[in-house]
Short mmCIF file of C-alpha atoms and ligand atoms in Angstrom, two decimals:
data_model
loop_
_atom_site.label_atom_id
_atom_site.label_comp_id
_atom_site.label_asym_id
_atom_site.label_seq_id
_atom_site.Cartn_x
_atom_site.Cartn_y
_atom_site.Cartn_z
CA MET A 27 7.73 16.10 2.62
CA ASP A 28 5.69 17.57 -0.18
CA VAL A 29 2.19 17.98 1.31
CA ARG A 30 -0.68 18.64 -1.10
CA ILE A 31 -4.23 19.32 0.11
CA PHE A 32 -7.24 18.78 -2.16
CA ASN A 33 -10.83 20.00 -1.94
CA SER A 34 -12.21 16.49 -2.28
CA ALA A 35 -11.26 12.82 -2.33
CA ASP A 36 -12.09 12.83 -6.06
CA GLU A 37 -9.58 15.57 -6.83
CA LEU A 38 -6.99 13.75 -4.75
CA ALA A 39 -7.58 10.52 -6.68
CA ASP A 40 -7.18 12.39 -10.00
CA ALA A 41 -3.79 13.72 -8.86
CA ALA A 42 -2.62 10.40 -7.39
CA ALA A 43 -3.53 8.51 -10.57
CA GLN A 44 -1.80 11.19 -12.65
CA LEU A 45 1.44 10.69 -10.72
CA PHE A 46 1.32 6.95 -11.42
CA ILE A 47 0.47 7.49 -15.10
CA GLU A 48 3.42 9.88 -15.49
CA THR A 49 5.75 7.42 -13.77
CA ILE A 50 4.68 4.58 -16.08
CA ASN A 51 4.77 6.73 -19.21
CA GLN A 52 8.33 7.77 -18.39
CA LYS A 53 9.39 4.19 -17.68
CA ASN A 54 7.20 1.52 -19.27
CA ASP A 55 8.60 -1.19 -17.01
CA ALA A 56 8.16 0.84 -13.82
CA VAL A 57 8.05 -1.07 -10.54
CA LEU A 58 5.01 -0.06 -8.49
CA GLY A 59 4.55 -0.67 -4.78
CA LEU A 60 0.82 -0.99 -4.19
CA ALA A 61 -1.51 -0.74 -1.22
CA THR A 62 -4.90 -2.08 -0.26
CA GLY A 63 -7.67 -0.58 1.88
CA ALA A 64 -10.44 1.78 0.86
CA SER A 65 -8.17 4.78 0.27
CA PRO A 66 -6.55 3.70 -3.03
CA VAL A 67 -9.74 2.39 -4.66
CA PRO A 68 -10.70 5.68 -6.41
CA THR A 69 -7.10 6.01 -7.65
CA TYR A 70 -7.20 2.46 -9.07
CA LYS A 71 -10.52 3.29 -10.77
CA ARG A 72 -8.87 6.20 -12.54
CA LEU A 73 -5.92 4.06 -13.60
CA ILE A 74 -8.38 1.59 -15.16
CA GLU A 75 -10.13 4.46 -16.98
CA ALA A 76 -6.79 5.81 -18.22
CA TYR A 77 -5.83 2.33 -19.48
CA LYS A 78 -9.17 1.96 -21.29
CA ALA A 79 -8.69 5.40 -22.84
CA GLY A 80 -5.25 4.35 -24.15
CA LYS A 81 -3.42 6.81 -21.90
CA VAL A 82 -1.32 4.22 -20.07
CA SER A 83 -0.31 0.58 -20.44
CA PHE A 84 0.69 -1.86 -17.71
CA LYS A 85 2.12 -4.33 -20.24
CA ASP A 86 5.65 -4.19 -18.79
CA VAL A 87 4.83 -2.84 -15.33
CA LYS A 88 5.77 -4.87 -12.26
CA THR A 89 4.00 -4.61 -8.93
CA PHE A 90 4.78 -5.53 -5.34
CA ASN A 91 2.00 -5.34 -2.79
CA LEU A 92 2.71 -4.13 0.71
CA ASP A 93 1.13 -6.88 2.73
CA GLU A 94 -1.05 -9.97 2.93
CA TYR A 95 -3.03 -11.66 5.66
CA CYS A 96 -1.78 -14.92 7.14
CA ASP A 97 -3.94 -18.04 7.37
CA LEU A 98 -6.23 -17.02 4.52
CA PRO A 99 -6.26 -18.94 1.21
CA LYS A 100 -4.70 -16.87 -1.61
CA ASN A 101 -8.02 -16.72 -3.47
CA ASP A 102 -10.16 -16.00 -0.40
CA ARG A 103 -12.58 -13.15 -1.12
CA ASN A 104 -10.87 -11.10 1.61
CA SER A 105 -7.25 -11.73 0.65
CA TYR A 106 -5.33 -8.74 -0.62
CA TYR A 107 -4.46 -10.84 -3.68
CA THR A 108 -8.17 -11.00 -4.53
CA PHE A 109 -8.67 -7.33 -3.65
CA MET A 110 -5.96 -6.18 -6.05
CA HIS A 111 -7.26 -8.35 -8.88
CA GLU A 112 -10.80 -7.05 -8.41
CA GLN A 113 -9.83 -3.40 -7.98
CA LEU A 114 -7.09 -3.13 -10.63
CA PHE A 115 -5.27 -6.08 -12.16
CA ASP A 116 -8.26 -7.80 -13.82
CA HIS A 117 -9.11 -4.58 -15.68
CA VAL A 118 -5.73 -3.63 -17.16
CA ASP A 119 -3.09 -5.34 -19.32
CA ILE A 120 -0.70 -6.27 -16.52
CA LYS A 121 0.88 -9.73 -16.80
CA GLU A 122 0.15 -12.06 -13.90
CA GLU A 123 3.83 -13.05 -13.76
CA ASN A 124 4.69 -9.40 -13.01
CA VAL A 125 2.37 -9.25 -10.01
CA ASN A 126 4.10 -9.94 -6.67
CA PHE A 127 2.67 -10.65 -3.24
CA LEU A 128 4.01 -11.88 0.06
CA ASP A 129 2.68 -15.40 0.65
CA GLY A 130 0.77 -15.16 3.92
CA ASN A 131 0.67 -18.95 4.08
CA ALA A 132 4.40 -19.53 3.70
CA ALA A 133 5.58 -22.10 6.24
CA ASP A 134 8.74 -20.09 6.94
CA TRP A 135 8.02 -16.35 6.96
CA GLN A 136 11.72 -15.47 7.22
CA ALA A 137 12.50 -17.35 4.02
CA GLU A 138 9.47 -15.68 2.41
CA SER A 139 10.73 -12.26 3.49
CA LYS A 140 14.12 -13.01 1.93
CA ARG A 141 12.48 -14.14 -1.31
CA TYR A 142 10.43 -10.92 -1.50
CA SER A 143 13.43 -8.65 -0.82
CA GLU A 144 15.47 -10.44 -3.46
CA ALA A 145 12.64 -10.21 -6.00
CA MET A 146 12.39 -6.46 -5.40
CA ALA A 147 16.15 -5.97 -5.65
CA LYS A 148 16.31 -8.03 -8.86
CA VAL A 149 14.03 -5.59 -10.70
CA GLY A 150 15.96 -2.58 -9.42
CA GLY A 151 13.72 -1.64 -6.49
CA ILE A 152 10.39 0.13 -6.30
CA ASP A 153 10.05 3.30 -8.38
CA ILE A 154 6.91 4.57 -6.65
CA GLN A 155 5.29 3.22 -3.51
CA LEU A 156 1.64 3.99 -2.78
CA LEU A 157 0.64 4.06 0.89
CA GLY A 158 -2.53 4.55 2.86
CA ILE A 159 -2.37 5.15 6.60
CA GLY A 160 -4.08 3.40 9.50
CA THR A 161 -5.91 5.45 12.15
CA ASN A 162 -3.03 4.53 14.50
CA GLY A 163 -0.44 5.74 11.95
CA HIS A 164 0.44 2.31 10.57
CA ILE A 165 1.75 1.91 7.02
CA GLY A 166 1.43 -1.44 5.31
CA PHE A 167 0.87 -3.45 8.47
CA ASN A 168 3.72 -1.84 10.39
CA GLU A 169 1.90 -1.25 13.63
CA PRO A 170 3.12 1.20 16.32
CA ALA A 171 6.18 -0.43 17.91
CA ASP A 172 9.34 0.22 19.90
CA GLU A 173 11.60 0.05 16.85
CA PHE A 174 11.36 0.54 13.12
CA THR A 175 11.47 -2.72 11.18
CA ASP A 176 13.58 -3.32 8.09
CA GLU A 177 12.67 -6.21 5.78
CA SER A 178 9.25 -7.93 5.52
CA PHE A 179 8.10 -9.74 8.63
CA LYS A 180 5.16 -11.43 10.34
CA VAL A 181 3.11 -9.04 12.44
CA THR A 182 0.46 -9.54 15.11
CA LEU A 183 -2.30 -7.11 14.21
CA THR A 184 -3.34 -4.61 16.89
CA GLN A 185 -6.87 -4.43 18.21
CA SER A 186 -7.35 -1.02 16.54
CA THR A 187 -6.48 -2.51 13.13
CA ILE A 188 -8.74 -5.49 13.78
CA ASP A 189 -11.56 -3.10 14.75
CA SER A 190 -11.05 -1.10 11.54
CA ASN A 191 -10.82 -4.08 9.19
CA GLN A 192 -13.28 -6.59 10.71
CA LYS A 193 -16.12 -4.98 8.71
CA TYR A 194 -14.76 -6.52 5.49
CA PHE A 195 -15.00 -10.02 6.98
CA GLY A 196 -18.64 -9.82 8.16
CA ASP A 197 -19.34 -12.52 10.73
CA THR A 198 -16.12 -14.48 9.99
CA PRO A 199 -13.34 -13.58 12.45
CA MET A 200 -10.54 -11.83 10.58
CA PRO A 201 -6.92 -13.02 10.63
CA ARG A 202 -4.79 -12.01 13.61
CA TYR A 203 -1.50 -12.07 11.70
CA ALA A 204 -0.18 -10.66 8.46
CA LEU A 205 3.06 -10.48 6.49
CA THR A 206 4.06 -6.93 5.66
CA MET A 207 6.89 -5.14 3.97
CA GLY A 208 8.98 -3.58 6.74
CA ILE A 209 9.68 0.11 7.16
CA GLY A 210 13.12 -0.37 5.58
CA SER A 211 11.63 -2.00 2.46
CA ILE A 212 9.11 0.85 2.14
CA MET A 213 11.75 3.54 2.65
CA ARG A 214 13.94 2.06 -0.10
CA ALA A 215 11.30 3.04 -2.70
CA LYS A 216 12.61 5.87 -4.88
CA LYS A 217 9.41 7.86 -4.47
CA ILE A 218 6.58 7.47 -1.95
CA LEU A 219 3.02 8.69 -2.27
CA LEU A 220 0.89 8.54 0.88
CA ILE A 221 -2.79 9.30 0.47
CA ALA A 222 -5.31 9.93 3.24
CA THR A 223 -8.93 11.01 3.18
CA GLY A 224 -11.53 11.59 5.86
CA GLU A 225 -11.59 12.83 9.39
CA SER A 226 -10.68 9.45 10.90
CA LYS A 227 -7.12 9.94 9.56
CA ALA A 228 -6.70 13.54 10.76
CA LYS A 229 -4.99 12.68 14.05
CA ALA A 230 -2.47 10.27 12.51
CA ILE A 231 -1.71 12.82 9.77
CA ALA A 232 -1.20 15.63 12.29
CA GLY A 233 1.16 13.41 14.26
CA MET A 234 3.09 12.45 11.13
CA LEU A 235 3.46 16.10 10.10
CA SER A 236 4.51 17.28 13.57
CA GLY A 237 8.07 16.45 12.56
CA GLU A 238 8.85 13.92 15.30
CA VAL A 239 10.04 10.61 13.85
CA THR A 240 8.98 7.73 16.08
CA PRO A 241 8.13 4.04 15.61
CA ARG A 242 5.10 4.71 17.84
CA LEU A 243 3.70 6.46 14.75
CA PRO A 244 5.19 4.42 11.89
CA ALA A 245 4.19 6.85 9.09
CA SER A 246 6.34 9.53 10.74
CA VAL A 247 9.40 7.81 9.23
CA LEU A 248 8.44 9.39 5.90
CA ASN A 249 9.92 12.64 7.27
CA ASN A 250 13.27 10.96 6.55
CA HIS A 251 12.49 10.14 2.90
CA ALA A 252 13.98 12.37 0.19
CA ASP A 253 10.96 12.17 -2.13
CA ALA A 254 7.71 11.66 -0.21
CA VAL A 255 4.49 13.22 -1.48
CA ILE A 256 1.55 13.38 0.94
CA MET A 257 -1.88 13.91 -0.63
CA LEU A 258 -4.73 14.79 1.75
CA ASP A 259 -8.31 15.84 1.43
CA LYS A 260 -9.50 18.72 3.62
CA ALA A 261 -10.89 16.40 6.30
CA ALA A 262 -7.63 14.46 6.69
CA ALA A 263 -5.76 17.78 6.83
CA SER A 264 -8.22 19.38 9.27
CA ILE A 265 -5.95 19.49 12.34
CA ILE A 266 -2.47 19.93 10.86
C1 GLP B 5 -4.91 -1.76 6.09
C2 GLP B 5 -3.74 -1.88 5.11
C3 GLP B 5 -3.01 -0.57 4.95
C4 GLP B 5 -3.99 0.57 4.75
C5 GLP B 5 -4.88 0.69 5.96
C6 GLP B 5 -5.90 1.81 5.87
O1 GLP B 5 -4.56 -2.02 7.39
N1 GLP B 5 -2.81 -2.89 5.46
O2 GLP B 5 -2.10 -0.66 3.87
O3 GLP B 5 -3.32 1.77 4.53
O4 GLP B 5 -5.59 -0.53 6.09
O5 GLP B 5 -7.00 1.39 5.13
P1 GLP B 5 -8.15 2.32 4.59
O6 GLP B 5 -7.61 2.99 3.39
O7 GLP B 5 -9.26 1.38 4.27
O8 GLP B 5 -8.50 3.27 5.67
#
C-alpha cells in the first residue's frame, strides 16, 4: 500500500481531488466509485472548484456509489443519493443517467446486487474507488465479520456504526439495514484511494497497516490490492 501522510485535512483533500482530476483528464469517461460520510466532503468541494475553474469535466464520467440505506425514500434528506447530489453531483456537469446507486428499497436485494454488478461490469469496472473508513474498520458498510463478502449485499448495521451515524438523523431513528458493495466488488476497482482524518480513525488505521488481513477489520483487505493509496492526516496516522 502506498501510504501518504499530510499535515492537515486540507492538504489531504487537495491531493485526493488531484488524483481524481488526473484520472478523469486521462480518461474522460472514467468510472468513479464514490463514498459518503464526512471524510470525502472537502475532496468533493475541491472537485467542484476544479470543475468551475474549467480544470475538469464530468460530462462523460460514470459513478457508482458504495452503499445506500434501506427503508429510506430515495429523496430522503438523509439518503446517500441526496447526500451525493448536494455534495457533488448538483454542482458539476455529470449526467444523471451516469449516476448509479444501489436501491435500498429494492424488494429483492439479491436481484438488485446482480443488477449493480452487471452495470459495473458493462462499463468496464471501476477505475478509481474512493473509500472512507469506519471507526471499527468498515469500508462501505462492510462491517467486521467472519468472512469477506464478494458482491453487494444487505447488511445489518452494527451498534458502533449506528452510534457514529445517528447524529445525521437527529431525533428520527436511523435505518438498521443498508445495501453495500461487497469487499469483492470494492477490490475489483483498478485503483483504490482510502482517506482518513482525525484521531477517531487512528486505531482502525493502525490495525489496517499492521499487515494482518482479517474480515474482523474489513479495510485490512486493501493490503491485498495491487494499487491502493492511503491518504492520512497526522491525527489518523498518530499510532501507526
Ligand atoms: C459510513 C459510510 C462509509 C464511511 C463511514 C465513515 O458508514 N458507509 O462509507 O466511510 O461512514 O464516515 P465518516 O467519513 O463520516 O467518518
